[in-house]
Short mmCIF file of C-alpha atoms and ligand atoms in Angstrom, two decimals:
data_model
loop_
_atom_site.label_atom_id
_atom_site.label_comp_id
_atom_site.label_asym_id
_atom_site.label_seq_id
_atom_site.Cartn_x
_atom_site.Cartn_y
_atom_site.Cartn_z
CA MET D 211 25.99 -2.11 -2.34
CA GLN D 212 27.92 0.41 -0.08
CA ARG D 213 28.32 -1.12 3.97
CA SER D 214 27.87 2.11 6.37
CA GLY D 215 31.01 2.80 8.70
CA THR D 216 29.21 2.18 12.19
CA MET D 217 27.61 -1.43 11.94
CA SER D 218 24.69 -1.48 14.18
CA PHE D 219 22.74 -5.12 14.21
CA LYS D 220 19.01 -3.83 15.66
CA ALA D 221 16.99 -0.88 14.15
CA THR D 222 13.36 -0.05 13.89
CA ALA D 223 11.15 1.39 11.07
CA ARG D 224 7.50 2.87 10.61
CA ALA D 225 6.13 3.38 7.52
CA GLY D 226 2.41 4.40 6.36
CA SER D 227 0.24 2.00 4.41
CA ASN D 228 -1.05 4.27 1.35
CA ILE D 229 -4.19 4.48 -1.00
CA ALA D 230 -3.78 4.02 -4.87
CA PHE D 231 -5.61 6.33 -6.95
CA ILE D 232 -4.42 4.70 -10.06
CA LYS D 233 -3.65 1.23 -9.25
CA TYR D 234 -1.26 -1.63 -9.30
CA TRP D 235 -2.64 -4.97 -10.84
CA GLY D 236 -0.93 -7.32 -12.74
CA VAL D 237 2.69 -7.74 -12.99
CA ALA D 238 5.05 -8.13 -16.30
CA ASP D 239 7.70 -10.00 -14.17
CA PRO D 240 6.51 -12.39 -11.35
CA HIS D 241 9.80 -12.70 -10.06
CA LEU D 242 11.07 -8.55 -9.56
CA ASN D 243 7.26 -7.61 -8.80
CA ILE D 244 7.61 -5.45 -11.85
CA PRO D 245 3.71 -4.08 -12.72
CA LEU D 246 2.15 -4.11 -16.06
CA ASN D 247 1.28 -0.39 -15.00
CA ASN D 248 2.16 2.54 -12.92
CA SER D 249 0.42 3.63 -10.20
CA ILE D 250 0.24 6.56 -8.28
CA SER D 251 -0.84 7.00 -4.15
CA MET D 252 -0.87 8.96 -1.16
CA THR D 253 1.02 7.66 1.72
CA LEU D 254 -1.23 7.60 5.37
CA GLY D 255 0.38 9.57 8.15
CA ALA D 256 -2.21 7.64 10.49
CA LEU D 257 -2.36 3.81 9.46
CA HIS D 258 1.38 2.73 9.87
CA THR D 259 3.42 -0.56 10.37
CA THR D 260 6.26 -0.50 13.21
CA THR D 261 8.75 -3.01 12.38
CA THR D 262 12.13 -4.16 14.58
CA VAL D 263 14.45 -6.16 13.10
CA GLU D 264 17.51 -7.54 15.08
CA TRP D 265 20.09 -9.71 13.23
CA ASP D 266 20.99 -12.45 15.81
CA VAL D 267 25.01 -12.28 15.13
CA ALA D 268 25.61 -14.60 17.61
CA GLY D 269 23.87 -17.46 15.81
CA TYR D 270 21.19 -18.59 18.54
CA LEU D 271 18.86 -18.73 16.29
CA SER D 272 18.68 -21.34 13.31
CA ALA D 273 15.60 -19.75 11.52
CA ASP D 274 13.96 -16.00 11.43
CA GLN D 275 11.68 -15.52 14.36
CA ILE D 276 8.63 -13.06 13.31
CA VAL D 277 6.12 -12.08 15.15
CA ILE D 278 3.21 -10.17 13.71
CA ASP D 279 0.93 -8.34 16.08
CA GLY D 280 1.74 -10.08 18.82
CA VAL D 281 1.25 -13.76 17.12
CA ARG D 282 4.12 -15.86 15.84
CA ALA D 283 3.99 -15.72 11.94
CA GLU D 284 4.31 -19.17 9.97
CA GLY D 285 3.60 -20.78 6.94
CA PRO D 286 3.18 -18.97 3.72
CA LYS D 287 3.36 -15.16 6.30
CA ALA D 288 6.52 -16.24 7.79
CA GLU D 289 8.00 -17.91 4.25
CA ARG D 290 7.05 -14.11 2.56
CA VAL D 291 9.27 -12.54 5.01
CA THR D 292 11.80 -14.57 5.13
CA ARG D 293 12.24 -14.91 1.19
CA HIS D 294 12.62 -10.74 1.61
CA LEU D 295 14.94 -11.04 4.15
CA ASP D 296 17.56 -13.88 1.92
CA PHE D 297 17.44 -11.08 -0.09
CA ILE D 298 18.44 -7.95 1.75
CA ARG D 299 20.81 -10.92 3.39
CA HIS D 300 22.03 -11.61 -0.19
CA LEU D 301 22.63 -7.80 -0.90
CA ALA D 302 24.90 -7.43 2.40
CA GLY D 303 26.85 -10.25 1.87
CA ASP D 304 25.94 -11.81 5.27
CA ARG D 305 23.89 -14.98 4.28
CA ARG D 306 24.34 -16.59 7.60
CA PHE D 307 22.38 -14.00 10.09
CA ARG D 308 19.00 -15.19 11.01
CA ALA D 309 16.56 -12.19 12.28
CA ARG D 310 14.38 -11.63 14.82
CA VAL D 311 11.46 -9.34 13.38
CA VAL D 312 8.28 -7.85 15.28
CA SER D 313 6.47 -6.34 13.56
CA ARG D 314 2.82 -4.41 14.31
CA ASN D 315 0.11 -2.99 12.45
CA ASN D 316 -2.37 0.51 13.92
CA PHE D 317 -5.20 -0.75 11.61
CA PRO D 318 -6.74 -4.25 11.07
CA MET D 319 -4.31 -6.67 8.25
CA ALA D 320 -5.63 -8.01 4.77
CA SER D 321 -8.62 -6.24 4.26
CA GLY D 322 -8.30 -3.81 2.02
CA ILE D 323 -6.31 -1.51 3.59
CA ALA D 324 -3.12 -2.32 2.24
CA SER D 325 -0.72 -3.78 5.13
CA SER D 326 1.74 -5.40 2.92
CA ALA D 327 2.66 -1.81 1.59
CA SER D 328 3.41 -0.64 4.96
CA ALA D 329 4.76 -4.20 5.71
CA PHE D 330 7.03 -4.12 3.24
CA ALA D 331 8.23 -0.48 3.65
CA ALA D 332 8.90 -0.98 7.40
CA LEU D 333 10.63 -4.04 6.81
CA THR D 334 12.82 -3.13 4.33
CA MET D 335 14.00 -0.20 6.25
CA ALA D 336 14.81 -1.92 9.63
CA ALA D 337 16.17 -5.10 8.18
CA CYS D 338 18.75 -2.96 5.56
CA THR D 339 19.59 -0.07 8.56
CA ALA D 340 20.47 -2.70 10.98
CA ILE D 341 22.54 -4.88 8.44
CA GLY D 342 24.51 -1.69 7.87
CA LEU D 343 23.32 -1.30 4.37
CA SER D 344 23.19 2.71 3.60
CA LEU D 345 20.67 3.06 0.73
CA ASP D 346 18.79 5.95 -0.37
CA ARG D 347 15.06 5.93 -0.94
CA THR D 348 15.31 4.82 -4.45
CA GLN D 349 17.30 1.98 -3.82
CA LEU D 350 14.63 1.10 -0.82
CA SER D 351 11.96 1.29 -3.13
CA ALA D 352 13.48 -1.18 -5.06
CA ILE D 353 14.08 -3.79 -2.19
CA ALA D 354 10.69 -3.21 -1.15
CA ARG D 355 9.07 -3.40 -4.32
CA ARG D 356 10.03 -7.35 -4.39
CA GLY D 357 8.30 -7.95 -1.00
CA SER D 358 5.49 -5.88 -2.10
CA GLY D 359 4.93 -3.76 -5.30
CA SER D 360 2.70 -1.02 -3.11
CA ALA D 361 5.78 -1.19 -0.89
CA SER D 362 8.06 0.13 -3.06
CA ARG D 363 5.36 3.80 -2.64
CA SER D 364 5.45 4.17 1.22
CA ILE D 365 8.83 4.43 1.25
CA PHE D 366 7.91 8.16 -0.07
CA GLY D 367 5.58 10.25 1.75
CA GLY D 368 2.69 13.09 0.30
CA TYR D 369 1.86 11.63 -3.20
CA VAL D 370 3.97 8.97 -4.85
CA GLU D 371 4.17 7.91 -8.53
CA TRP D 372 5.91 4.49 -9.26
CA GLU D 373 7.36 4.05 -12.56
CA ARG D 374 6.88 0.48 -14.04
CA GLY D 375 10.30 0.79 -15.35
CA GLY D 376 11.54 -2.08 -17.15
CA SER D 377 14.30 -3.63 -15.06
CA ASP D 378 14.81 -3.54 -11.15
CA ALA D 379 16.59 -0.63 -10.92
CA THR D 380 14.36 1.33 -12.91
CA SER D 381 11.36 -0.02 -11.34
CA VAL D 382 10.84 2.38 -8.32
CA ALA D 383 8.66 4.82 -7.12
CA ARG D 384 9.57 8.57 -6.51
CA GLN D 385 7.70 11.63 -4.63
CA LEU D 386 5.25 14.11 -6.87
CA PHE D 387 4.52 16.05 -4.05
CA PRO D 388 5.12 16.35 -0.19
CA PRO D 389 2.37 15.51 1.91
CA ASP D 390 1.94 19.14 3.35
CA TYR D 391 1.18 19.70 -0.51
CA TRP D 392 -2.50 19.02 -0.54
CA PRO D 393 -4.54 17.62 2.87
CA LEU D 394 -6.85 15.47 1.40
CA ARG D 395 -8.28 12.85 4.10
CA ASP D 396 -9.23 9.50 3.05
CA VAL D 397 -12.24 8.04 5.28
CA VAL D 398 -11.98 4.34 5.30
CA ALA D 399 -15.37 2.82 5.93
CA VAL D 400 -14.27 -0.83 7.41
CA VAL D 401 -17.85 -3.13 5.95
CA SER D 402 -15.17 -6.24 7.07
CA THR D 403 -12.26 -7.24 8.61
CA ASN D 404 -12.25 -10.59 8.01
CA GLU D 405 -8.85 -11.59 6.21
CA LYS D 406 -9.99 -12.09 2.43
CA THR D 407 -8.98 -15.41 0.59
CA VAL D 408 -7.25 -14.64 -2.23
CA SER D 409 -4.44 -12.13 -1.39
CA SER D 410 -3.03 -9.47 -3.75
CA GLN D 411 -0.07 -11.07 -3.83
CA ASN D 412 -1.70 -14.09 -6.02
CA GLY D 413 -4.30 -12.33 -7.57
CA HIS D 414 -2.00 -9.90 -9.64
CA ALA D 415 -0.86 -13.16 -11.34
CA LEU D 416 -4.50 -13.47 -12.88
CA ALA D 417 -5.01 -10.45 -14.21
CA LEU D 418 -3.42 -11.10 -17.57
CA THR D 419 -6.38 -14.04 -17.82
CA SER D 420 -9.00 -11.05 -18.25
CA PRO D 421 -9.84 -9.85 -21.37
CA LEU D 422 -10.76 -6.64 -19.76
CA ASN D 423 -7.26 -6.35 -18.74
CA SER D 424 -5.58 -4.58 -21.66
CA ALA D 425 -8.08 -2.36 -22.14
CA ARG D 426 -7.74 -0.96 -18.42
CA VAL D 427 -4.15 -1.15 -18.84
CA ASP D 428 -4.03 1.40 -22.10
CA ALA D 429 -6.59 3.45 -20.41
CA VAL D 430 -4.18 4.12 -17.51
CA TYR D 431 -2.00 4.95 -19.73
CA GLY D 432 -4.31 7.27 -21.02
CA MET D 433 -4.99 8.70 -17.74
CA LEU D 434 -1.49 9.53 -15.70
CA HIS D 435 -1.32 12.51 -17.06
CA GLU D 436 -4.44 13.90 -15.70
CA VAL D 437 -3.95 12.38 -12.65
CA ARG D 438 -0.44 14.08 -12.02
CA ASN D 439 -2.50 17.35 -13.08
CA ALA D 440 -5.37 17.25 -11.00
CA ILE D 441 -3.13 16.73 -7.81
CA ALA D 442 -0.87 19.38 -8.83
CA LEU D 443 -4.21 21.86 -8.87
CA ARG D 444 -4.97 20.10 -5.85
CA ASP D 445 -8.70 19.63 -7.95
CA LEU D 446 -10.43 16.87 -6.52
CA GLU D 447 -13.35 17.33 -8.83
CA HIS D 448 -11.10 16.24 -11.59
CA LEU D 449 -8.76 13.89 -9.44
CA GLY D 450 -12.29 12.14 -7.90
CA PRO D 451 -13.76 10.98 -11.02
CA LEU D 452 -10.56 9.21 -12.88
CA ILE D 453 -9.84 7.56 -9.17
CA GLU D 454 -13.35 5.75 -9.46
CA GLN D 455 -12.66 5.02 -12.94
CA ASP D 456 -9.64 3.29 -12.39
CA ALA D 457 -11.01 1.25 -9.10
CA LEU D 458 -13.94 -0.17 -10.83
CA ALA D 459 -11.26 -1.09 -13.92
CA MET D 460 -9.31 -3.32 -11.81
CA HIS D 461 -12.56 -4.61 -9.93
CA ALA D 462 -13.84 -5.20 -13.53
CA VAL D 463 -10.88 -7.04 -14.19
CA MET D 464 -10.39 -8.74 -11.40
CA MET D 465 -14.00 -10.52 -10.98
CA THR D 466 -13.57 -11.31 -15.36
CA SER D 467 -10.53 -12.79 -13.95
CA ARG D 468 -9.88 -16.86 -14.15
CA PRO D 469 -10.88 -17.58 -11.71
CA SER D 470 -13.26 -14.99 -10.78
CA LEU D 471 -12.04 -12.33 -8.11
CA LEU D 472 -15.18 -10.91 -5.97
CA TYR D 473 -13.98 -9.10 -3.23
CA TRP D 474 -16.83 -7.11 -3.02
CA GLN D 475 -19.35 -7.53 0.31
CA PRO D 476 -22.66 -6.42 0.02
CA GLY D 477 -21.39 -3.20 2.61
CA THR D 478 -19.30 -2.41 0.21
CA LEU D 479 -21.97 -1.65 -2.26
CA GLU D 480 -23.94 0.15 0.18
CA VAL D 481 -21.48 2.88 0.29
CA LEU D 482 -20.83 3.29 -2.89
CA HIS D 483 -24.49 3.70 -3.38
CA ALA D 484 -24.39 5.73 -0.75
CA VAL D 485 -21.97 8.09 -1.92
CA ARG D 486 -22.72 8.95 -5.17
CA ARG D 487 -26.39 9.83 -3.90
CA TRP D 488 -24.61 12.50 -1.31
CA ARG D 489 -22.82 13.56 -4.18
CA GLU D 490 -25.24 14.28 -6.47
CA GLU D 491 -28.23 14.83 -4.44
CA ASP D 492 -26.37 16.85 -1.33
CA GLY D 493 -23.57 18.02 -3.38
CA LEU D 494 -20.96 16.71 -1.06
CA PRO D 495 -17.91 16.15 -2.98
CA VAL D 496 -16.57 12.50 -2.10
CA TYR D 497 -15.01 10.27 -4.26
CA PHE D 498 -13.99 6.36 -3.46
CA THR D 499 -11.89 4.09 -4.35
CA ILE D 500 -11.32 0.36 -3.69
CA ASP D 501 -8.11 -1.88 -3.10
CA ALA D 502 -7.77 -5.51 -3.11
CA GLY D 503 -10.81 -6.06 -0.63
CA PRO D 504 -14.90 -5.15 0.50
CA ASN D 505 -13.44 -1.46 2.45
CA VAL D 506 -14.12 1.45 0.46
CA HIS D 507 -11.78 4.33 1.01
CA LEU D 508 -13.46 7.89 0.64
CA LEU D 509 -11.60 11.21 -0.58
CA CYS D 510 -12.67 14.63 0.86
CA GLU D 511 -11.15 17.82 1.47
CA PRO D 512 -10.72 18.18 5.44
CA ALA D 513 -13.97 20.97 4.94
CA PHE D 514 -16.29 18.05 4.59
CA GLU D 515 -15.05 15.09 6.80
CA ARG D 516 -17.40 15.42 9.56
CA GLU D 517 -20.39 16.29 7.53
CA LEU D 518 -19.14 12.35 5.61
CA LEU D 519 -18.33 10.97 9.28
CA ARG D 520 -21.96 11.84 10.07
CA ARG D 521 -23.04 10.06 7.22
CA LEU D 522 -21.36 7.20 7.39
CA GLN D 523 -22.55 6.32 10.67
CA THR D 524 -26.18 6.36 9.22
CA LEU D 525 -25.10 2.70 7.21
CA SER D 526 -25.77 -0.19 8.62
CA SER D 527 -23.15 -1.99 7.35
CA VAL D 528 -20.24 -0.06 8.20
CA ARG D 529 -18.64 -1.00 10.94
CA THR D 530 -16.01 1.18 12.11
CA VAL D 531 -14.56 4.74 10.34
CA MET D 532 -10.17 5.31 9.74
CA THR D 533 -9.14 8.02 8.74
CA SER D 534 -5.80 9.77 7.44
CA GLY D 535 -4.35 12.18 5.86
CA PRO D 536 -1.00 12.48 3.82
CA GLY D 537 1.81 11.02 5.71
CA GLU D 538 5.76 11.19 5.49
CA GLY D 539 8.02 8.64 3.99
CA ALA D 540 9.07 5.64 5.52
CA GLU D 541 11.70 6.47 8.59
CA VAL D 542 13.97 5.03 11.36
CA ILE D 543 12.57 5.43 14.69
CA ASP D 544 14.49 4.91 18.12
CA GLN D 545 11.36 3.23 20.10
CA HIS D 546 12.35 -0.71 19.32
CA LEU D 547 9.56 -2.83 19.89
CA PHE D 548 11.68 -5.64 21.82
O1 PMV L 742 1.25 -4.46 -3.13
P1 PMV L 742 0.36 -5.41 -3.02
O2 PMV L 742 0.52 -6.60 -4.09
O3 PMV L 742 -0.26 -5.98 -2.56
O4 PMV L 742 -0.65 -5.18 -4.51
C1 PMV L 742 -1.79 -3.75 -4.28
C2 PMV L 742 -2.49 -3.94 -4.78
C3 PMV L 742 -3.61 -2.57 -5.04
O5 PMV L 742 -3.92 -2.76 -3.45
C4 PMV L 742 -4.90 -3.26 -5.04
C5 PMV L 742 -3.46 -1.46 -5.55
C6 PMV L 742 -2.66 -1.15 -5.16
O6 PMV L 742 -1.97 -0.13 -6.33
O7 PMV L 742 -2.38 -0.64 -4.19
#
C-alpha cells in the first residue's frame, strides 16, 4: 500500500446506506467476507453515516474510543470496529496508534436499514484517509468488505455490483450506473425500530444450513444479467418482480436455516399484502424488498411516491417512513464530528 505525501491524522467521511436488489446472504470465506454470490444494490443518498476518525499519534489512549450515535460503544460492537481498525493499522504499518472514532447515523440502526453498510464504508474511508493511506475506490471497497460485506458496495454511488470474486483483491464492488442515471425512489416503511436479535453478520454463517440455499444461489446467477439489463433500460416493471423474488428467496433461506431466522413481524406482512393489492387492483407500480429486519423497502418511480406515501399512512403498523433516491459513493468531508 502507498502512503500519501501529506500526513494528517484526522479525517471525516460520509457514506450512504444501500438497498440490495440482489442480496448478499451467506459467505464462502468468513474470514475475508467473500460471499456466495454477486449482489446488486442502489446506494442511498438520504440515509447515511458520518464518521470522524482521529489516530492518537501522541499515545494518550490505551484502547480505541468509539462513540456511535452519542453512546460509547462496548462489547461486540466495539470489538468489531477495533478489529477493522486493526486491519487498517496493519495495512499502514502503524500498529501502535489507537483511534478516537465518533459516528452518527441519520436513521435508526440495526432494523433492516443497512447501517453496517454505511458505517463500515464511512469508517474505512475516514480511517484510511486519516492514517495517510492513498487508495482508490476499488481498494477501499475490499477493505470495507472485511468490516461488513454490504459496505463494499456503499463505497460507490448509484447502482453498484459487488462481484463475488475469489480473493481479497477481486471480491470488490464497482459502479454499474451513476446516481443520476435513474432517480428511482426507495420508500422505507418502518414497522419496528427494535434492534434485531441476530445480526446479519451472524446470520451469514447459517445460510449453508438451509436446504434452499444452493437453489437460491443458482437462481441468482440466472438473474444477474436480467437485473443489470432492467436497470440499464430503467425498466421497473421488469426489475421489480426479480427483486421481490430474490428478497423472498433470501428470507426463505433464513427461515429454513438451523437455527431458523424469522425477521418478519406482523407489520411486514401487512405492508407486503397492501403493496400487492395496490399494484394488482389499482395499478400502482411499486415493488418491495426486505433486508435482515422487519422493515419493507418499496421501490417506485418518483411520479408515484406521493400516492405511495399517502397509502402507507393508512396502514396501522407503519410507524414512520423514510425515503431516499440514489446517492453518491462515500466521500471525505470537512465537517468533523469532534
Ligand atoms: O453486510 P452485512 O453483513 O450487514 O449483510 C447484509 C445482508 C443484507 O442486508 C440482508 C443483504 C444485502 O445484500 O445488503
